[in-house]
């Protein structure tokens, strides 16, 4: 049997490095990467509109308070005087776009929206509310962690 030399050691190390790189390359091709938005170029063109809506919400002190009852995530829209003309609430899940949810902004008389827990997964959601009230557009974002 041949004696183990430094040449054998270098060969083993190089083979281990190549196997490691091959494993990382293989795993990177099998991972799914979701874009934040499929139409991000179009959203970039209208980003100034979103900034204006955020400023409108700040000036009018519009915000969302999140609470939980036994069966729902409760979104309470603070600062809304009348029923919104139109709008939507998106629950954006950063970890997977398949878990994103969108609801029409149909509020009760106390300006609350109830979202059942069975539609949600545990983890982080970003609430993105976009609505029009008295011909003024508003946009508010809040982060919530569903237990």
Coordinates of N, CA and C in Angstrom, one line a residue:
X1 N 0.8 -1.2 0.0 CA 0.0 0.0 0.0 C 0.9 1.2 0.0
X2 N 0.5 2.2 -0.8 CA 1.3 3.5 -0.9 C 1.1 4.3 0.4
X3 N 2.1 5.1 0.6 CA 2.1 6.0 1.7 C 1.3 7.2 1.4
X4 N 0.5 7.8 2.4 CA -0.3 8.9 2.2 C 0.6 10.2 2.2
X5 N 0.5 10.9 1.1 CA 1.4 12.1 1.0 C 0.6 13.4 0.9
X6 N 1.3 14.5 0.8 CA 0.6 15.8 0.8 C -0.2 15.9 -0.6
X7 N 0.3 15.3 -1.6 CA -0.5 15.3 -2.9 C -1.8 14.7 -2.8
X8 N -1.9 13.6 -2.0 CA -3.2 12.9 -1.8 C -4.1 13.8 -1.0
X9 N -3.6 14.5 0.0 CA -4.4 15.5 0.8 C -5.0 16.6 0.0
X10 N -4.1 17.2 -0.9 CA -4.6 18.3 -1.8 C -5.7 17.8 -2.7
X11 N -5.5 16.6 -3.3 CA -6.5 16.0 -4.1 C -7.8 15.8 -3.4
X12 N -7.8 15.3 -2.2 CA -9.0 15.1 -1.4 C -9.7 16.4 -1.1
X13 N -8.9 17.4 -0.7 CA -9.5 18.7 -0.5 C -10.2 19.3 -1.7
X14 N -9.5 19.2 -2.8 CA -10.1 19.8 -4.1 C -11.3 19.0 -4.5
X15 N -11.4 17.7 -4.3 CA -12.6 17.0 -4.6 C -13.7 17.4 -3.7
X16 N -13.4 17.6 -2.4 CA -14.5 18.0 -1.4 C -15.0 19.4 -1.8
X17 N -14.1 20.3 -2.2 CA -14.6 21.6 -2.7 C -15.5 21.5 -3.9
X18 N -15.1 20.7 -4.9 CA -15.9 20.5 -6.1 C -17.3 19.9 -5.7
X19 N -17.3 19.0 -4.8 CA -18.6 18.4 -4.4 C -19.4 19.4 -3.7
X20 N -18.8 20.2 -2.8 CA -19.6 21.3 -2.2 C -20.1 22.3 -3.1
X21 N -19.4 22.8 -4.1 CA -19.9 23.7 -5.1 C -21.0 23.1 -5.9
X22 N -20.8 21.8 -6.3 CA -21.9 21.1 -7.1 C -23.2 21.0 -6.3
X23 N -23.0 20.7 -5.0 CA -24.2 20.7 -4.1 C -24.9 22.0 -4.0
X24 N -24.2 23.1 -3.8 CA -24.8 24.4 -3.7 C -25.4 24.8 -5.1
X25 N -24.8 24.5 -6.2 CA -25.3 24.8 -7.5 C -26.6 24.0 -7.7
X26 N -26.6 22.8 -7.4 CA -27.8 21.9 -7.5 C -29.0 22.5 -6.7
X27 N -28.7 22.8 -5.4 CA -29.7 23.3 -4.5 C -30.3 24.7 -5.0
X28 N -29.4 25.5 -5.6 CA -29.9 26.8 -6.1 C -30.9 26.7 -7.2
X29 N -30.7 25.7 -8.1 CA -31.6 25.5 -9.2 C -32.9 24.9 -8.7
X30 N -33.0 24.2 -7.6 CA -34.2 23.6 -7.1 C -35.0 24.6 -6.2
X31 N -34.5 25.7 -5.9 CA -35.1 26.7 -5.0 C -36.0 27.6 -5.8
X32 N -37.2 27.9 -5.3 CA -38.1 28.8 -6.0 C -37.9 30.2 -5.5
X33 N -37.8 31.2 -6.3 CA -37.6 32.6 -5.9 C -38.8 33.4 -6.4
X34 N -39.6 33.9 -5.5 CA -40.8 34.7 -5.9 C -40.4 36.2 -6.0
X35 N -40.9 36.9 -7.0 CA -40.7 38.3 -7.0 C -41.7 39.0 -6.1
X36 N -41.4 40.1 -5.6 CA -42.3 40.9 -4.8 C -43.6 41.2 -5.6
X37 N -43.4 41.6 -6.8 CA -44.5 41.9 -7.7 C -44.1 41.4 -9.1
X38 N -45.0 40.7 -9.8 CA -44.7 40.3 -11.2 C -44.6 41.5 -12.1
X39 N -45.3 42.5 -11.9 CA -45.3 43.7 -12.8 C -44.5 44.9 -12.1
X40 N -43.3 44.6 -11.7 CA -42.6 45.6 -10.9 C -42.2 46.8 -11.8
X41 N -42.0 46.6 -13.1 CA -41.7 47.8 -13.9 C -42.9 48.8 -14.0
X42 N -44.1 48.2 -14.2 CA -45.3 49.1 -14.2 C -45.5 49.7 -12.8
X43 N -45.3 49.0 -11.7 CA -45.4 49.6 -10.4 C -44.4 50.7 -10.2
X44 N -43.3 50.6 -10.7 CA -42.2 51.6 -10.6 C -42.7 52.9 -11.2
X45 N -43.4 52.8 -12.3 CA -43.9 54.0 -13.0 C -44.9 54.7 -12.2
X46 N -45.7 54.0 -11.4 CA -46.8 54.6 -10.7 C -46.4 54.8 -9.2
X47 N -45.1 54.7 -8.9 CA -44.7 54.8 -7.5 C -45.0 56.1 -6.9
X48 N -44.9 57.2 -7.7 CA -45.2 58.5 -7.1 C -46.6 58.6 -6.7
X49 N -47.5 58.0 -7.4 CA -48.9 58.0 -6.9 C -49.1 57.3 -5.5
X50 N -48.3 56.2 -5.3 CA -48.3 55.6 -4.0 C -47.8 56.5 -2.9
X51 N -46.7 57.2 -3.2 CA -46.1 58.2 -2.3 C -47.1 59.3 -1.9
X52 N -47.9 59.8 -2.9 CA -48.9 60.8 -2.7 C -50.0 60.2 -1.8
X53 N -50.4 59.0 -2.0 CA -51.5 58.4 -1.2 C -51.0 58.2 0.2
X54 N -49.7 57.8 0.4 CA -49.2 57.7 1.8 C -49.2 59.0 2.5
X55 N -48.8 60.1 1.8 CA -48.8 61.4 2.4 C -50.2 61.9 2.7
X56 N -51.2 61.6 1.9 CA -52.6 61.9 2.2 C -53.0 61.2 3.5
X57 N -52.6 59.9 3.7 CA -52.9 59.2 4.9 C -52.3 59.8 6.1
X58 N -51.0 60.2 6.0 CA -50.3 60.8 7.1 C -50.9 62.1 7.5
X59 N -51.3 62.9 6.5 CA -51.9 64.2 6.8 C -53.3 64.1 7.5
X60 N -54.0 63.1 7.0 CA -55.4 62.9 7.6 C -55.4 62.0 8.8
X61 N -54.2 61.5 9.2 CA -54.0 60.6 10.4 C -54.8 59.3 10.2
X62 N -54.7 58.7 9.0 CA -55.4 57.4 8.7 C -54.4 56.4 9.1
X63 N -54.8 55.4 9.8 CA -53.9 54.2 10.2 C -54.7 53.0 10.5
X64 N -54.0 51.9 10.6 CA -54.7 50.6 10.9 C -54.2 50.1 12.2
X65 N -55.2 49.7 13.1 CA -54.9 49.1 14.3 C -55.2 47.6 14.2
X66 N -54.3 46.7 14.5 CA -54.6 45.3 14.4 C -54.7 44.7 15.8
X67 N -55.8 43.8 15.9 CA -56.0 43.1 17.1 C -56.5 41.7 16.7
X68 N -56.5 40.8 17.7 CA -57.0 39.4 17.4 C -58.1 39.1 18.4
X69 N -59.2 38.5 17.8 CA -60.2 38.0 18.7 C -60.0 36.4 18.6
X70 N -61.0 35.7 19.1 CA -60.8 34.2 19.2 C -60.8 33.6 17.8
X71 N -61.4 34.2 16.8 CA -61.4 33.5 15.5 C -61.0 34.4 14.3
X72 N -60.6 35.7 14.6 CA -60.3 36.6 13.5 C -59.1 37.5 13.8
X73 N -58.5 37.9 12.7 CA -57.6 39.1 12.7 C -58.5 40.3 12.4
X74 N -58.4 41.2 13.3 CA -59.3 42.4 13.2 C -58.5 43.6 12.8
X75 N -58.9 44.2 11.7 CA -58.2 45.4 11.2 C -59.2 46.6 11.5
X76 N -58.8 47.5 12.3 CA -59.6 48.7 12.6 C -59.0 49.9 11.9
X77 N -59.7 50.5 11.0 CA -59.2 51.6 10.3 C -59.5 52.9 11.0
X78 N -58.5 53.5 11.5 CA -58.6 54.7 12.4 C -58.6 55.9 11.5
X79 N -59.5 56.9 11.7 CA -59.5 58.1 11.0 C -60.4 58.1 9.8
X80 N -61.1 57.0 9.6 CA -62.1 57.0 8.4 C -63.4 57.5 8.9
X81 N -63.9 58.6 8.4 CA -65.2 59.2 8.8 C -66.4 58.6 8.1
X82 N -66.2 58.2 6.8 CA -67.4 57.7 6.1 C -66.9 56.4 5.4
X83 N -67.9 55.7 4.9 CA -67.6 54.5 4.2 C -66.8 54.8 3.0
X84 N -65.7 54.0 2.8 CA -64.8 54.3 1.6 C -65.6 54.0 0.3
X85 N -65.3 54.9 -0.7 CA -65.9 54.7 -2.0 C -65.5 53.4 -2.6
X86 N -64.3 53.1 -2.6 CA -63.7 51.8 -3.1 C -62.4 51.6 -2.4
X87 N -61.9 50.3 -2.5 CA -60.7 50.0 -1.9 C -60.5 48.5 -1.7
X88 N -59.2 48.2 -1.4 CA -58.9 46.8 -1.2 C -57.8 46.7 -0.1
X89 N -57.8 45.6 0.5 CA -56.8 45.3 1.5 C -56.0 44.0 1.1
X90 N -54.7 44.1 1.0 CA -53.9 43.0 0.6 C -53.1 42.6 1.8
X91 N -53.1 41.3 2.1 CA -52.2 40.8 3.1 C -51.0 40.1 2.3
X92 N -49.9 40.8 2.3 CA -48.7 40.4 1.5 C -47.8 39.5 2.4
X93 N -47.5 38.3 2.0 CA -46.7 37.4 2.7 C -45.3 37.4 2.1
X94 N -44.3 38.0 2.7 CA -43.0 38.1 2.1 C -42.3 36.7 1.7
X95 N -42.7 35.7 2.5 CA -42.0 34.4 2.3 C -42.6 33.6 1.1
X96 N -43.8 33.8 0.7 CA -44.4 33.1 -0.4 C -45.6 33.8 -1.0
X97 N -45.5 34.0 -2.3 CA -46.7 34.8 -2.9 C -47.9 33.9 -2.9
X98 N -47.8 32.6 -2.8 CA -49.0 31.8 -2.8 C -49.9 32.0 -1.5
X99 N -49.3 32.6 -0.5 CA -50.0 32.9 0.7 C -50.6 34.3 0.8
X100 N -50.4 35.1 -0.3 CA -50.9 36.5 -0.3 C -52.5 36.4 -0.4
X101 N -53.1 37.3 0.3 CA -54.6 37.4 0.2 C -55.0 38.8 -0.1
X102 N -56.1 38.9 -0.8 CA -56.7 40.2 -1.1 C -58.2 40.2 -0.8
X103 N -58.6 41.3 -0.1 CA -60.0 41.5 0.3 C -60.5 42.8 -0.2
X104 N -61.8 42.9 -0.6 CA -62.5 44.2 -0.8 C -62.6 44.9 0.5
X105 N -62.6 46.2 0.5 CA -62.7 47.0 1.7 C -64.1 47.2 2.1
X106 N -64.7 46.1 2.6 CA -66.1 46.2 3.1 C -66.1 46.2 4.6
X107 N -66.2 47.4 5.2 CA -66.0 47.6 6.7 C -67.4 47.6 7.4
X108 N -67.4 47.2 8.6 CA -68.6 47.3 9.4 C -68.8 48.7 9.9
X109 N -69.8 49.0 10.7 CA -70.1 50.3 11.1 C -69.0 50.9 12.0
X110 N -68.2 50.1 12.6 CA -67.1 50.6 13.5 C -65.8 50.7 12.7
X111 N -65.9 50.6 11.3 CA -64.7 50.7 10.4 C -63.7 49.6 10.7
X112 N -64.2 48.4 10.8 CA -63.4 47.2 11.0 C -63.6 46.2 9.9
X113 N -62.5 45.4 9.7 CA -62.5 44.3 8.7 C -62.1 43.1 9.5
X114 N -62.9 42.0 9.4 CA -62.6 40.8 10.1 C -62.0 39.8 9.1
X115 N -60.9 39.2 9.4 CA -60.3 38.2 8.5 C -60.2 36.9 9.3
X116 N -60.8 35.8 8.9 CA -60.8 34.6 9.6 C -59.4 33.9 9.7
X117 N -59.1 33.4 10.8 CA -57.8 32.7 11.0 C -57.6 31.6 10.0
X118 N -58.7 30.9 9.6 CA -58.5 29.7 8.7 C -57.9 30.1 7.4
X119 N -58.0 31.4 7.0 CA -57.4 31.9 5.7 C -56.0 32.2 5.9
X120 N -55.5 32.3 7.1 CA -54.1 32.8 7.4 C -53.2 31.7 7.8
X121 N -51.9 31.8 7.6 CA -50.9 30.9 8.1 C -50.1 31.7 9.2
X122 N -49.5 31.0 10.1 CA -48.7 31.6 11.1 C -47.5 32.3 10.4
X123 N -47.2 33.5 10.9 CA -46.0 34.2 10.4 C -46.3 35.7 10.1
X124 N -45.4 36.3 9.4 CA -45.5 37.7 9.1 C -46.3 38.0 7.9
X125 N -47.1 39.0 8.0 CA -47.9 39.6 6.9 C -47.7 41.1 6.9
X126 N -47.7 41.7 5.7 CA -47.7 43.1 5.5 C -49.0 43.5 5.0
X127 N -49.8 44.3 5.8 CA -51.1 44.7 5.4 C -51.0 46.0 4.5
X128 N -51.5 45.9 3.3 CA -51.4 47.0 2.4 C -52.8 47.4 2.0
X129 N -53.3 48.5 2.6 CA -54.6 49.0 2.4 C -54.6 50.2 1.4
X130 N -55.4 50.2 0.4 CA -55.5 51.2 -0.7 C -56.9 51.5 -0.9
X131 N -57.4 52.7 -0.6 CA -58.8 53.1 -0.7 C -59.0 54.5 -1.1
X132 N -60.2 54.8 -1.5 CA -60.6 56.2 -1.9 C -61.8 56.6 -1.0
X133 N -61.7 57.8 -0.5 CA -62.7 58.3 0.4 C -62.9 59.8 0.1
X134 N -64.1 60.1 -0.3 CA -64.4 61.5 -0.7 C -63.5 62.0 -1.8
X135 N -63.3 61.3 -2.8 CA -62.4 61.6 -4.0 C -60.9 61.8 -3.6
X136 N -60.5 61.3 -2.4 CA -59.1 61.4 -2.0 C -58.6 59.9 -1.8
X137 N -57.4 59.6 -2.4 CA -56.9 58.3 -2.3 C -55.9 58.2 -1.1
X138 N -55.9 57.0 -0.5 CA -55.1 56.8 0.7 C -54.4 55.4 0.5
X139 N -53.2 55.3 1.1 CA -52.5 54.0 1.2 C -51.8 53.9 2.5
X140 N -52.0 52.8 3.2 CA -51.4 52.6 4.5 C -50.8 51.1 4.5
X141 N -49.6 51.0 5.1 CA -49.0 49.7 5.3 C -48.8 49.5 6.8
X142 N -49.1 48.3 7.3 CA -48.8 47.8 8.6 C -48.2 46.4 8.6
X143 N -47.4 46.1 9.5 CA -46.9 44.7 9.7 C -47.6 44.0 10.8
X144 N -48.0 42.8 10.6 CA -48.6 42.0 11.7 C -48.0 40.6 11.7
X145 N -47.9 40.0 12.9 CA -47.4 38.6 13.0 C -48.6 37.8 13.5
X146 N -49.0 36.8 12.7 CA -50.1 36.0 13.1 C -49.6 34.8 13.9
X147 N -50.1 34.7 15.2 CA -49.6 33.6 16.1 C -50.0 32.2 15.7

